[in-house]
XYZ file of C-alpha atoms in Angstrom:
576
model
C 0.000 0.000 0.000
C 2.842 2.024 0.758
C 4.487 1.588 -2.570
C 1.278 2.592 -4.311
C 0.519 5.523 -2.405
C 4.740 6.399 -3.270
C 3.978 6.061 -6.868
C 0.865 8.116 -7.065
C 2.892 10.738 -5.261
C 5.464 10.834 -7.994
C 2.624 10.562 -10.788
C 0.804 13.730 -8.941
C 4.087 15.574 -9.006
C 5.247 14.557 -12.543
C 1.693 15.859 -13.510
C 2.231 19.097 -11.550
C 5.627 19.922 -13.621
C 4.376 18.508 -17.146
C 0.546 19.223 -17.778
C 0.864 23.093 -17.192
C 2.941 24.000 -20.679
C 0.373 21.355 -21.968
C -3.122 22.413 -20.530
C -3.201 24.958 -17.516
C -3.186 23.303 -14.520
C -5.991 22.560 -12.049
C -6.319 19.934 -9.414
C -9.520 18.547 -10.768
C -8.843 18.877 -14.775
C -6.038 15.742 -14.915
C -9.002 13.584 -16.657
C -9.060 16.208 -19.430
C -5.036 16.039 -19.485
C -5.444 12.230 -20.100
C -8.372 12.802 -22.246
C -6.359 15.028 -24.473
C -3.771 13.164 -24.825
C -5.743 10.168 -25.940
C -7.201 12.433 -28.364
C -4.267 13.156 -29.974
C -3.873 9.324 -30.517
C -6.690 9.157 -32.498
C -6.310 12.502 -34.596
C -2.638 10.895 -35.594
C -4.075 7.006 -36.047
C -6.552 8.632 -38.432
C -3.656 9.967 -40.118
C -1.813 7.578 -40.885
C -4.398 5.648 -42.125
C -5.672 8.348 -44.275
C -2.411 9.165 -45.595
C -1.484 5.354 -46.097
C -4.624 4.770 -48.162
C -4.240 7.683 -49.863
C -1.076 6.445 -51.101
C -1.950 3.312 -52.123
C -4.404 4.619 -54.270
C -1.877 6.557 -55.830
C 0.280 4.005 -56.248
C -2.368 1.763 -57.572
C -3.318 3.857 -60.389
C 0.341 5.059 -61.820
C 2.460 1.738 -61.153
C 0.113 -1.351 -60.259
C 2.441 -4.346 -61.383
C 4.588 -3.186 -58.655
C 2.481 -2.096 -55.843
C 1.078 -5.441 -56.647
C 4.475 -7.368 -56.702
C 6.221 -5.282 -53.362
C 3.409 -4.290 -51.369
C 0.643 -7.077 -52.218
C 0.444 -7.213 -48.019
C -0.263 -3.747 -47.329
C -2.860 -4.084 -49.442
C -4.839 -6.905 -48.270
C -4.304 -5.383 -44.863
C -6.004 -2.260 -46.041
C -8.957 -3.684 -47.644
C -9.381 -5.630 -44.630
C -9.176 -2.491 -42.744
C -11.894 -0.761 -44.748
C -14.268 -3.516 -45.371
C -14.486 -6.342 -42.879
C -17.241 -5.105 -40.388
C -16.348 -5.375 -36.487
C -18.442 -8.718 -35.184
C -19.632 -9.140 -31.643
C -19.947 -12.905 -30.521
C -23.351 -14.091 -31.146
C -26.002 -13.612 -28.166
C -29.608 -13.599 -27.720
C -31.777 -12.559 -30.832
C -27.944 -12.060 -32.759
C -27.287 -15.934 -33.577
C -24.916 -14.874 -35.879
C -23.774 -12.342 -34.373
C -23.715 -8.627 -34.894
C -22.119 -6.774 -37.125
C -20.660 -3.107 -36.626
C -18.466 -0.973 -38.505
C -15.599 -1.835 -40.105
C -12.172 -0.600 -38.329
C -11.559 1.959 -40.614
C -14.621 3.324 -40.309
C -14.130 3.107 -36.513
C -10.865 4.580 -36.861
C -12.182 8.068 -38.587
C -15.039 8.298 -36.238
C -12.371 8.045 -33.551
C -10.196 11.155 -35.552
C -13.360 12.841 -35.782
C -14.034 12.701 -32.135
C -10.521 13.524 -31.277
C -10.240 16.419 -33.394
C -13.793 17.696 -31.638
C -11.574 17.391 -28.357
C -9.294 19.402 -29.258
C -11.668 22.196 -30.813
C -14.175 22.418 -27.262
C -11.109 22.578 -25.663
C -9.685 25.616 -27.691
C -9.960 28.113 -25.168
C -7.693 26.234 -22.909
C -4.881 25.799 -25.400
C -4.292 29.489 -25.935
C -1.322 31.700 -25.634
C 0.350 28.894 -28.153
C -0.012 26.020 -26.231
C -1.488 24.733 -29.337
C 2.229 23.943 -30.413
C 3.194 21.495 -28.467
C 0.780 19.207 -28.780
C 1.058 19.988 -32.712
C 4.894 18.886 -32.445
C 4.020 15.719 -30.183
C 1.157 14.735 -32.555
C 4.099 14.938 -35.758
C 6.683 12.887 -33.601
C 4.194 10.229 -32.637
C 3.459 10.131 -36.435
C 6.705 9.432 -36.990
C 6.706 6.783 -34.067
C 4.025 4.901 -35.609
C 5.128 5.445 -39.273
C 8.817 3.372 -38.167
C 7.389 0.983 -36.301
C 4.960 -0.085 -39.246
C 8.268 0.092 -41.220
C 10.028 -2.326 -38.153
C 6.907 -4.562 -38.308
C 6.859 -4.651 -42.663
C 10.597 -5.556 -41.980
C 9.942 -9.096 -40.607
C 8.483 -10.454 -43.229
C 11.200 -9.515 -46.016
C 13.470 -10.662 -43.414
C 11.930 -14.045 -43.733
C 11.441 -14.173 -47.379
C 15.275 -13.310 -47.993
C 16.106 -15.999 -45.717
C 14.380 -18.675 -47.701
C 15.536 -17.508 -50.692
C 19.141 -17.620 -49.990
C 18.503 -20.997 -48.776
C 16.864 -21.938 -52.034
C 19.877 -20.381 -53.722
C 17.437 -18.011 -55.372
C 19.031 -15.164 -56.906
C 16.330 -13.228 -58.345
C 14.139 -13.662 -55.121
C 17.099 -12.644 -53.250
C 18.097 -9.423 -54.788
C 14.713 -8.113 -55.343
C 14.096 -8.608 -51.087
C 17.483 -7.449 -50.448
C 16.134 -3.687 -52.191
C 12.723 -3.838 -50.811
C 14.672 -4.666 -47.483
C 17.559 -1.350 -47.935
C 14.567 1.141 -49.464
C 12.764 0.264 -45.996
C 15.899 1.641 -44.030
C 16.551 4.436 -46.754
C 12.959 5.690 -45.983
C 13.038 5.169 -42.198
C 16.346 6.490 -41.500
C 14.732 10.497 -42.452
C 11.684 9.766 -40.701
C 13.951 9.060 -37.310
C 16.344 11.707 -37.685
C 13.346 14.405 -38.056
C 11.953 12.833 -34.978
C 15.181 13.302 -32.996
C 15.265 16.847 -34.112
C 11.597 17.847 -33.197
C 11.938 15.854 -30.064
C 15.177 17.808 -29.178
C 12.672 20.875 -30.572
C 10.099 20.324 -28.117
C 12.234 19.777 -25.032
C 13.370 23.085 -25.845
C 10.890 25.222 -25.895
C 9.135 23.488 -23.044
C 12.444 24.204 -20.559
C 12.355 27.800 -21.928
C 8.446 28.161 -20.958
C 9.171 25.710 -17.654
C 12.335 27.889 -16.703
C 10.532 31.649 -17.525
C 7.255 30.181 -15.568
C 9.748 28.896 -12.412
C 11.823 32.017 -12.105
C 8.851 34.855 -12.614
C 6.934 32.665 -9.659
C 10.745 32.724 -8.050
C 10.774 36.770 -8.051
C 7.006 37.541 -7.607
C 5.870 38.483 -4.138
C 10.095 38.173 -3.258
C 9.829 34.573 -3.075
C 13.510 34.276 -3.321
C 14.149 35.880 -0.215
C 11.603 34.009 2.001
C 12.802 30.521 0.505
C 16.408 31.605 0.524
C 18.612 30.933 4.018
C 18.195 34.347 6.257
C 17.521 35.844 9.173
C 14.329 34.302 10.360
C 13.718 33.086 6.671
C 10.715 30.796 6.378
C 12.109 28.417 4.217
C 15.825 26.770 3.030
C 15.053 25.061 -0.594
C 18.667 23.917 -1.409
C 20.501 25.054 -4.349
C 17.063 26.569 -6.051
C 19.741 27.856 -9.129
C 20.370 24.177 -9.701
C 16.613 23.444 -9.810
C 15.838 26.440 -12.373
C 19.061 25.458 -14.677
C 20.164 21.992 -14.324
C 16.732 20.220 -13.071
C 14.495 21.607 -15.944
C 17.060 20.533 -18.974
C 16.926 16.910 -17.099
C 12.787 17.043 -16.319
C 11.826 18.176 -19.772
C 14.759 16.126 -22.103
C 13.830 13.145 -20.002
C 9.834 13.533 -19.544
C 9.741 13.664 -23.323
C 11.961 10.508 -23.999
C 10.368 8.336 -21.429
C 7.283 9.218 -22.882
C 7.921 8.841 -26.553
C 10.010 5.802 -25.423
C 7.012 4.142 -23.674
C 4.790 4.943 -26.238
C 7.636 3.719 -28.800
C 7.960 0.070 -26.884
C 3.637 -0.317 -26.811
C 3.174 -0.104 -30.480
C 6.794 -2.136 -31.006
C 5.051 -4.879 -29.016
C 1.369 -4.430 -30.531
C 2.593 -4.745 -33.980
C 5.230 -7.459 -33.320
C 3.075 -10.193 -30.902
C 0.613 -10.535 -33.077
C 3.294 -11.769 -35.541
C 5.539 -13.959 -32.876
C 1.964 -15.021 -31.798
C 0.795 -16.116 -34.920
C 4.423 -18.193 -35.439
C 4.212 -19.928 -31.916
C 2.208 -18.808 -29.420
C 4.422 -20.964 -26.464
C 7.168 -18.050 -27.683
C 5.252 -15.437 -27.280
C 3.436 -16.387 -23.584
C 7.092 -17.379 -22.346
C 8.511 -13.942 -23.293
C 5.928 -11.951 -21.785
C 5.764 -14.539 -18.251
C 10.138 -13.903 -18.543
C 9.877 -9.984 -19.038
C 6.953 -9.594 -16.645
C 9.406 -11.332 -13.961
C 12.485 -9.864 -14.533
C 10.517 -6.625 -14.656
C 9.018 -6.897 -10.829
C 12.663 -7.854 -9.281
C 14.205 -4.733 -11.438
C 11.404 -2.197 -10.116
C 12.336 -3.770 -6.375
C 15.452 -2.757 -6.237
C 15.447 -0.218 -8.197
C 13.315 1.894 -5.467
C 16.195 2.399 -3.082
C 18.584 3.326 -6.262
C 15.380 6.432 -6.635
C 16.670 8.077 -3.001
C 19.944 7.533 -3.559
C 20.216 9.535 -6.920
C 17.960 12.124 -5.089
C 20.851 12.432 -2.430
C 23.629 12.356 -4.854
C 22.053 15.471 -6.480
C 21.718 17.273 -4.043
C 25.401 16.695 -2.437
C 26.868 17.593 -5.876
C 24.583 20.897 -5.761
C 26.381 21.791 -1.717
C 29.953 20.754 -3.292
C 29.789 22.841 -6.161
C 27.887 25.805 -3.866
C 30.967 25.289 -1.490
C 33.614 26.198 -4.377
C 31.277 28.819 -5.566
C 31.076 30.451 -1.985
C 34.788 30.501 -1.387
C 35.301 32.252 -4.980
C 32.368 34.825 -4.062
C 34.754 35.843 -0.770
C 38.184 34.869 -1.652
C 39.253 38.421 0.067
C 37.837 37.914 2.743
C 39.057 34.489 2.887
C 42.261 35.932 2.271
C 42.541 38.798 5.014
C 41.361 35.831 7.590
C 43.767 33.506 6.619
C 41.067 31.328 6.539
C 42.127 28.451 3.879
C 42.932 25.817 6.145
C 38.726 25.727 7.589
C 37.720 26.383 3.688
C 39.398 23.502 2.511
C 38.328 21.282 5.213
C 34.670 22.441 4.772
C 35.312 21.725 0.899
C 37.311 18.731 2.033
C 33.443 17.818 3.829
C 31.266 18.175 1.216
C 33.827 16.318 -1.493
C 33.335 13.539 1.361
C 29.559 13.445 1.365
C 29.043 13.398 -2.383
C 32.004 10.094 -2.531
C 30.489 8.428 0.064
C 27.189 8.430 -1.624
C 28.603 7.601 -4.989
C 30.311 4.733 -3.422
C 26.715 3.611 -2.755
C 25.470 4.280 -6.092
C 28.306 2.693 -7.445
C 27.134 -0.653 -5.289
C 23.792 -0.678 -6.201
C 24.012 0.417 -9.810
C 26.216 -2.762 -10.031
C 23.872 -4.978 -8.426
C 21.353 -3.617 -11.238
C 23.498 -4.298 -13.919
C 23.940 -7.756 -12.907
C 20.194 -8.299 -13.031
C 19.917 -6.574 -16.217
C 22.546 -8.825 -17.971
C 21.027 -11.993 -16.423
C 17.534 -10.718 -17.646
C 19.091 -10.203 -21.451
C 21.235 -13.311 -21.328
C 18.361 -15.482 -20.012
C 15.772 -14.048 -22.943
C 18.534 -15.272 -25.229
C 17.754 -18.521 -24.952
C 13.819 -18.538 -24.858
C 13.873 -18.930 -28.810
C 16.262 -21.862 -28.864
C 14.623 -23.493 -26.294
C 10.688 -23.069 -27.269
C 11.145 -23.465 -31.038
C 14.321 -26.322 -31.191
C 11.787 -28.712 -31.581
C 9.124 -27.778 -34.372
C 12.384 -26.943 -36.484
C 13.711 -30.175 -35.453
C 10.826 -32.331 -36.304
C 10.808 -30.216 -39.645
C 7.788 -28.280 -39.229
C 9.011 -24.742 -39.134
C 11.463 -23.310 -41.793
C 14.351 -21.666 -41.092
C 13.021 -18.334 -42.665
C 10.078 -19.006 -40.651
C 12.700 -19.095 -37.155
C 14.445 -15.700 -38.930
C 11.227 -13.799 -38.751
C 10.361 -14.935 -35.313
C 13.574 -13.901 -34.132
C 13.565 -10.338 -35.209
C 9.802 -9.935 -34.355
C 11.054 -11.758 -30.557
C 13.854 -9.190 -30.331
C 11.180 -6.189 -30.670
C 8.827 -7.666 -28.686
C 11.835 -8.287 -26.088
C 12.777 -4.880 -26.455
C 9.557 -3.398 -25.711
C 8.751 -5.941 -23.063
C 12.866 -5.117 -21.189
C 11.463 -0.962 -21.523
C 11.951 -0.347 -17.698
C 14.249 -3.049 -17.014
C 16.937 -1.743 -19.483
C 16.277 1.702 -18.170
C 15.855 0.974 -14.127
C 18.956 3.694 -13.709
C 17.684 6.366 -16.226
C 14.579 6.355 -14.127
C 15.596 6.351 -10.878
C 17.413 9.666 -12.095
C 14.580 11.204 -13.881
C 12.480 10.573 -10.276
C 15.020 12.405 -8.459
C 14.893 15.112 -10.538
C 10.957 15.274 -10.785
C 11.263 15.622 -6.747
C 13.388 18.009 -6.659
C 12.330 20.740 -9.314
C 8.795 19.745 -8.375
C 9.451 20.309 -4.753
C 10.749 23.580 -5.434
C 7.856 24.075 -7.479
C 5.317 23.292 -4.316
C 7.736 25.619 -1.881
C 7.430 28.577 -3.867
C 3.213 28.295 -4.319
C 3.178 27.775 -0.897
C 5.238 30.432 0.597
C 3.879 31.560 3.330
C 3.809 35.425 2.436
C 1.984 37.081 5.070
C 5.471 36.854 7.433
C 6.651 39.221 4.762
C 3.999 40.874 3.119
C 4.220 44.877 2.933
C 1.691 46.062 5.453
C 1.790 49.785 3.767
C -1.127 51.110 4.881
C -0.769 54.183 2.701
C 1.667 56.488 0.718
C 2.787 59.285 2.252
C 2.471 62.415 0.372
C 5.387 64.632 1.516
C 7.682 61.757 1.461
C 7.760 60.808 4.787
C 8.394 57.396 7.076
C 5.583 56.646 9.312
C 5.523 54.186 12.209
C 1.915 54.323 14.150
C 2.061 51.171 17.221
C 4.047 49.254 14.704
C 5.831 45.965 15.742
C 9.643 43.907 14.821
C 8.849 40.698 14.741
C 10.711 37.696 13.590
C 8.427 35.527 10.624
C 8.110 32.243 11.530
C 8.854 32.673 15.242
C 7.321 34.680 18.610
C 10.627 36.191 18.858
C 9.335 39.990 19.622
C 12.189 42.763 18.749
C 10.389 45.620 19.519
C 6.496 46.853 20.000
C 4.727 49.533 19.885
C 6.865 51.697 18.019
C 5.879 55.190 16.913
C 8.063 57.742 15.043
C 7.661 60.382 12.244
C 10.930 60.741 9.580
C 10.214 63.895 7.108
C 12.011 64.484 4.240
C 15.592 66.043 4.931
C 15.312 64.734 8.585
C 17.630 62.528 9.576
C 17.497 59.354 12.548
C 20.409 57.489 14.138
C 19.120 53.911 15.252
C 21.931 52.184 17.957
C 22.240 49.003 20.408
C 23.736 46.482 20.629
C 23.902 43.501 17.842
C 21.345 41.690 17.684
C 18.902 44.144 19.373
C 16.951 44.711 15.871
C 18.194 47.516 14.181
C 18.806 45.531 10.597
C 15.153 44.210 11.317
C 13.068 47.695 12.077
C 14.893 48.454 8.443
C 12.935 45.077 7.209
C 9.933 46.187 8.273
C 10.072 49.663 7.060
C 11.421 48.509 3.723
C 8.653 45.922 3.595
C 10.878 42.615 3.565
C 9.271 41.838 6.796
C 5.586 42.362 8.125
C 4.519 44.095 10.955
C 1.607 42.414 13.084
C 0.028 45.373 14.784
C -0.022 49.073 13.762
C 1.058 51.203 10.484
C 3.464 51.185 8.634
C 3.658 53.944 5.549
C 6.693 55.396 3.085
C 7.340 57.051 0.038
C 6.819 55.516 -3.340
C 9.302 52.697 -3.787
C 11.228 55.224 -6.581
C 11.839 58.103 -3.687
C 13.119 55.642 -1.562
C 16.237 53.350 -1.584
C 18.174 50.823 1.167
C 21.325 49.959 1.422
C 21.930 46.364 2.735
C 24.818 45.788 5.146
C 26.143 43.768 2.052
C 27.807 45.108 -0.635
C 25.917 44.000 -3.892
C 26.859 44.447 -7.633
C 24.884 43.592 -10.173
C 25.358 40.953 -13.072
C 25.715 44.231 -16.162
C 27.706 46.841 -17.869
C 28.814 49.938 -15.368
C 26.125 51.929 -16.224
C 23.081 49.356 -15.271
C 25.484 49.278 -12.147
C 24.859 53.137 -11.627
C 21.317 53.010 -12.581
C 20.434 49.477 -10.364
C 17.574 49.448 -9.878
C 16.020 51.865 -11.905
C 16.287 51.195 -15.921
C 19.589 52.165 -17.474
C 17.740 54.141 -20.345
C 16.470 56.601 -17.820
C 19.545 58.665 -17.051
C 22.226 60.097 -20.364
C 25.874 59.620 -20.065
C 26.753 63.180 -19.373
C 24.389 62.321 -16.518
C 25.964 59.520 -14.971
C 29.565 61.216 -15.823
C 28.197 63.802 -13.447
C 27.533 61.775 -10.400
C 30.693 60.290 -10.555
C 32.892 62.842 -10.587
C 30.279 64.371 -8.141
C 31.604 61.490 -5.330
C 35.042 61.402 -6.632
C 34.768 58.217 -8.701
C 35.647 59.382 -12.088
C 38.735 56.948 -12.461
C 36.071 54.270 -12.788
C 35.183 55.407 -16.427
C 39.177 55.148 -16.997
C 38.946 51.237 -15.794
C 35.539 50.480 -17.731
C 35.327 52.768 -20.601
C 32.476 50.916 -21.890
């Protein structure tokens, strides 16, 4: 129960971080996600099989003798498609059954319902999120339009066996064409999907990363979730999250996808073939895969939390090196490299201990993984030795089971193959979509601006006002009450500690006050000076300007100011 609860956790959060760029995001709308989705499935099944008959028509009409010679199968399969009507088993007044439409037909009324998804749901998919689903509905075209290829392949594969056997040379070179025009004409088709997959992941961790830091800015949600004084929260290494984590979630959510969907039509096409050549083959794959598949998933859970943990001690290791290059001065003056490097000396610690563990249980996965692949090796051998034995199965016959076994098999080995890839892709979900869930649910009102008013003649205003710690009933001060006109000027002193930085916070807004008034100028009049020094990521003039816009102010302007406070050598360091 546990496990299950676990998993639709990590389903809730991967639907949190994906459906959003897809569909906006509510916490009663996931059906519609799901719905969606399976609409696009039938706008791109309809498709293909419009396109495909299409084609064949075509192809009919200006070279018959060889769409009749080569492709004699996709024919038949079509007609069948189009004509043979849908039976139900026969039951009451129906003794022989009853009849519906045929799966084409069932196919288009599926597009047409699909396509009437997508067209109620137009309001929802504005502001372009039309798109994506646009460039996921071409790749999984392109899925299905291989995979048909990969299925076609099998037979030719067993038709060039038998003739070499036979020693049939014109048999053999005309299947030996068919079988390199199938690769010319799939090996486009997968490149293009590689590039609009690559496409897509793109322009979703552009969207994902705009979306994560605008919520990371609004309401100074970097501050509360940041370590401070009395912060609220301490989300580790959220610059790792917003870079690193979204070009993982997004590359990886759209190859395990694509990938899954990939393996299901690999092994819907493909069984039906290795099931129609022996059944005992097919049942003793599927038993095999199914229990190699529950063992890999087992241990695979604890590889999940340690990934998550090696993440995150990579993230404090490089943060460590970062830190002492943001203060090597100060560093410096202290003579302080022999506590730096054992702090660094820490941290390197952490992260190899945990890899150590990785290392372990990666290897123990491996080992299952290889006796999972070698053990599906023999299947074949062992179910169909016999019929080939006793002469009932040809060898071109054992040819095309093999390569139709090996899809299958790869389909069927989808999460055992890729136990390690997953585990990583679940630590990353966690993370980015646990920094995600911190920054909706900062708690705001321990830092909300309790401005009351703006002052007209540019005055600070405390009436009964209050410094109090967020997040704790630490009380600095109360009752405070105090006047501050413009050209007035106030000297705050104590002791450290006492609250002097924090009556700033509140009067600057970074921290609430619970009880009285609290009202300033207008945020342009008025300007704080932390106790650290900050410069800005820019030229020397957005330094000047910071944080007003740059445009505002000319160059014989800023030129001005600083020779105004003596700082006109600067211009000689950064002419630019």
């Amino acid at each position: 129960m546990a496990s299950l609860q676990s998993f639709r956790a990590q389903l809730t959060r991967l639907r949190r971080l994906s459906q959003p760029y897809f569909l906006p995001y509510t916490a009663t709308n996931g059906w519609l996600f799901v719905a969606l989705l399976l609409a696009l499935l039938f706008c791109v099944a309809g498709t293909v099989l419009a396109l495909l008959s299409g084609l064949m028509a075509v192809l009919g009409v200006l070279l018959p003798g060889i769409t009749a010679q080569y492709l004699g199968g996709v024919q038949g399969s079509l007609h069948f498609i189009w004509t043979v009507p849908i039976t139900l088993p026969a039951f009451g007044p129906f003794s022989q059954g009853l009849k519906l439409l045929s799966w084409g037909q069932v196919v288009i009324t599926l597009f047409v319902l699909g396509l009437g998804g997508f067209f109620a749901c137009r309001n929802r998919l504005r502001q372009r999120r039309w798109v994506p689903w646009l460039l996921l509905g071409t790749i999984i075209l392109m899925l299905l339009s291989v995979n048909g290829i990969n299925a076609g392949i099998t037979f030719i594969a067993r038709d060039l066996t038998n003739a070499l056997i036979a020693r049939n040379p014109e048999v053999s070179y005309r299947n030996l064409w068919v079988y390199g025009i199938c690769f010319m004409v799939a090996l486009p088709i997968r490149t293009l999907q590689y590039f609009l997959t690559s496409k897509l992941s793109l322009v979703w961790r552009n969207w994902l990363t705009k979306s994560l830091v605008s919520d990371y800015f609004k309401d100074r949600a970097y501050y509360v979730l940041n370590p401070n004084e009395g912060s609220g929260g301490d989300v580790d290494n959220p610059d790792q999250r917003m870079a690193d984590d979204t070009k993982n979630f997004t590359k990886d959510a759209l190859k395990f996808t694509l990938d899954i969907f990939d393996a299901i039509l690999m092994f819907t096409l493909n069984i039906a073939i290795l099931w129609s050549i022996s059944g005992e083959l097919a049942f003793a794959l599927v038993v095999y895969a199914a229990t190699i598949t529950v063992v890999m998933v087992f241990a695979g859970r604890k590889l999940a939390k340690i990934n998550s943990d090696q993440l995150r001690y990579e993230a404090d290791f490089r943060y460590g090196l970062v830190h002492v290059r943001n203060n090597s001065e100060s560093i410096a003056f202290y003579s302080g490299e022999p506590e730096e490097s054992r702090e660094v000396g820490r941290r390197l610690g952490t992260l190899i201990e945990n890899f150590n563990l990785l290392i372990i249980w990666e290897a123990i996965l491996q080992a299952l993984q290889r006796i999972g692949n070698y053990g599906s090796n023999f299947i074949p051998y062992l179910i169909l030795i016999v019929p080939i034995l006793a002469g009932e199965m040809d060898y071109g016959g054992f040819s095309q089971a093999s390569v139709a076994y090996n899809l299958v098999e790869y389909s069927l080995f989808f999460i055992i193959n890729r136990i390690e890839e997953l585990a990583r892709f679940s630590a990353s979900v966690g993370r980015l979509e646990g920094f995600q869930s911190n920054i909706s649910r900062v708690d705001r009102e321990e830092y909300k601006d309790f401005f009351a008013e703006i002052t007209p003649d540019s005055a600070i205003v405390l009436k009964g006002a209050s410094v109090k710690t967020p997040f704790s009933d630490r009380l600095l001060a109360r009752d405070l009450n105090l006047s501050i006109a413009s050209g007035q000027r106030l000297l705050v002193v104590g002791p450290s500690g006492c609250g002097k930085t924090s009556l700033l916070r509140v009067i600057s807004g970074l921290w609430a006050s619970p009880t009285g008034q609290v009202s300033t100028p207008p945020s342009g009049e008025l300007l704080f000076i932390p106790q650290r020094p900050y410069m800005t990521l820019g030229s020397l003039r957005e330094q000047l300007c910071y944080p007003l816009d740059s445009d505002r102010f000319s160059d014989d302007h800023l030129r001005a100011v600083l020779q105004e406070v003596q700082l006109q050598s600067v211009l000689e360091r950064y002419p630019s």
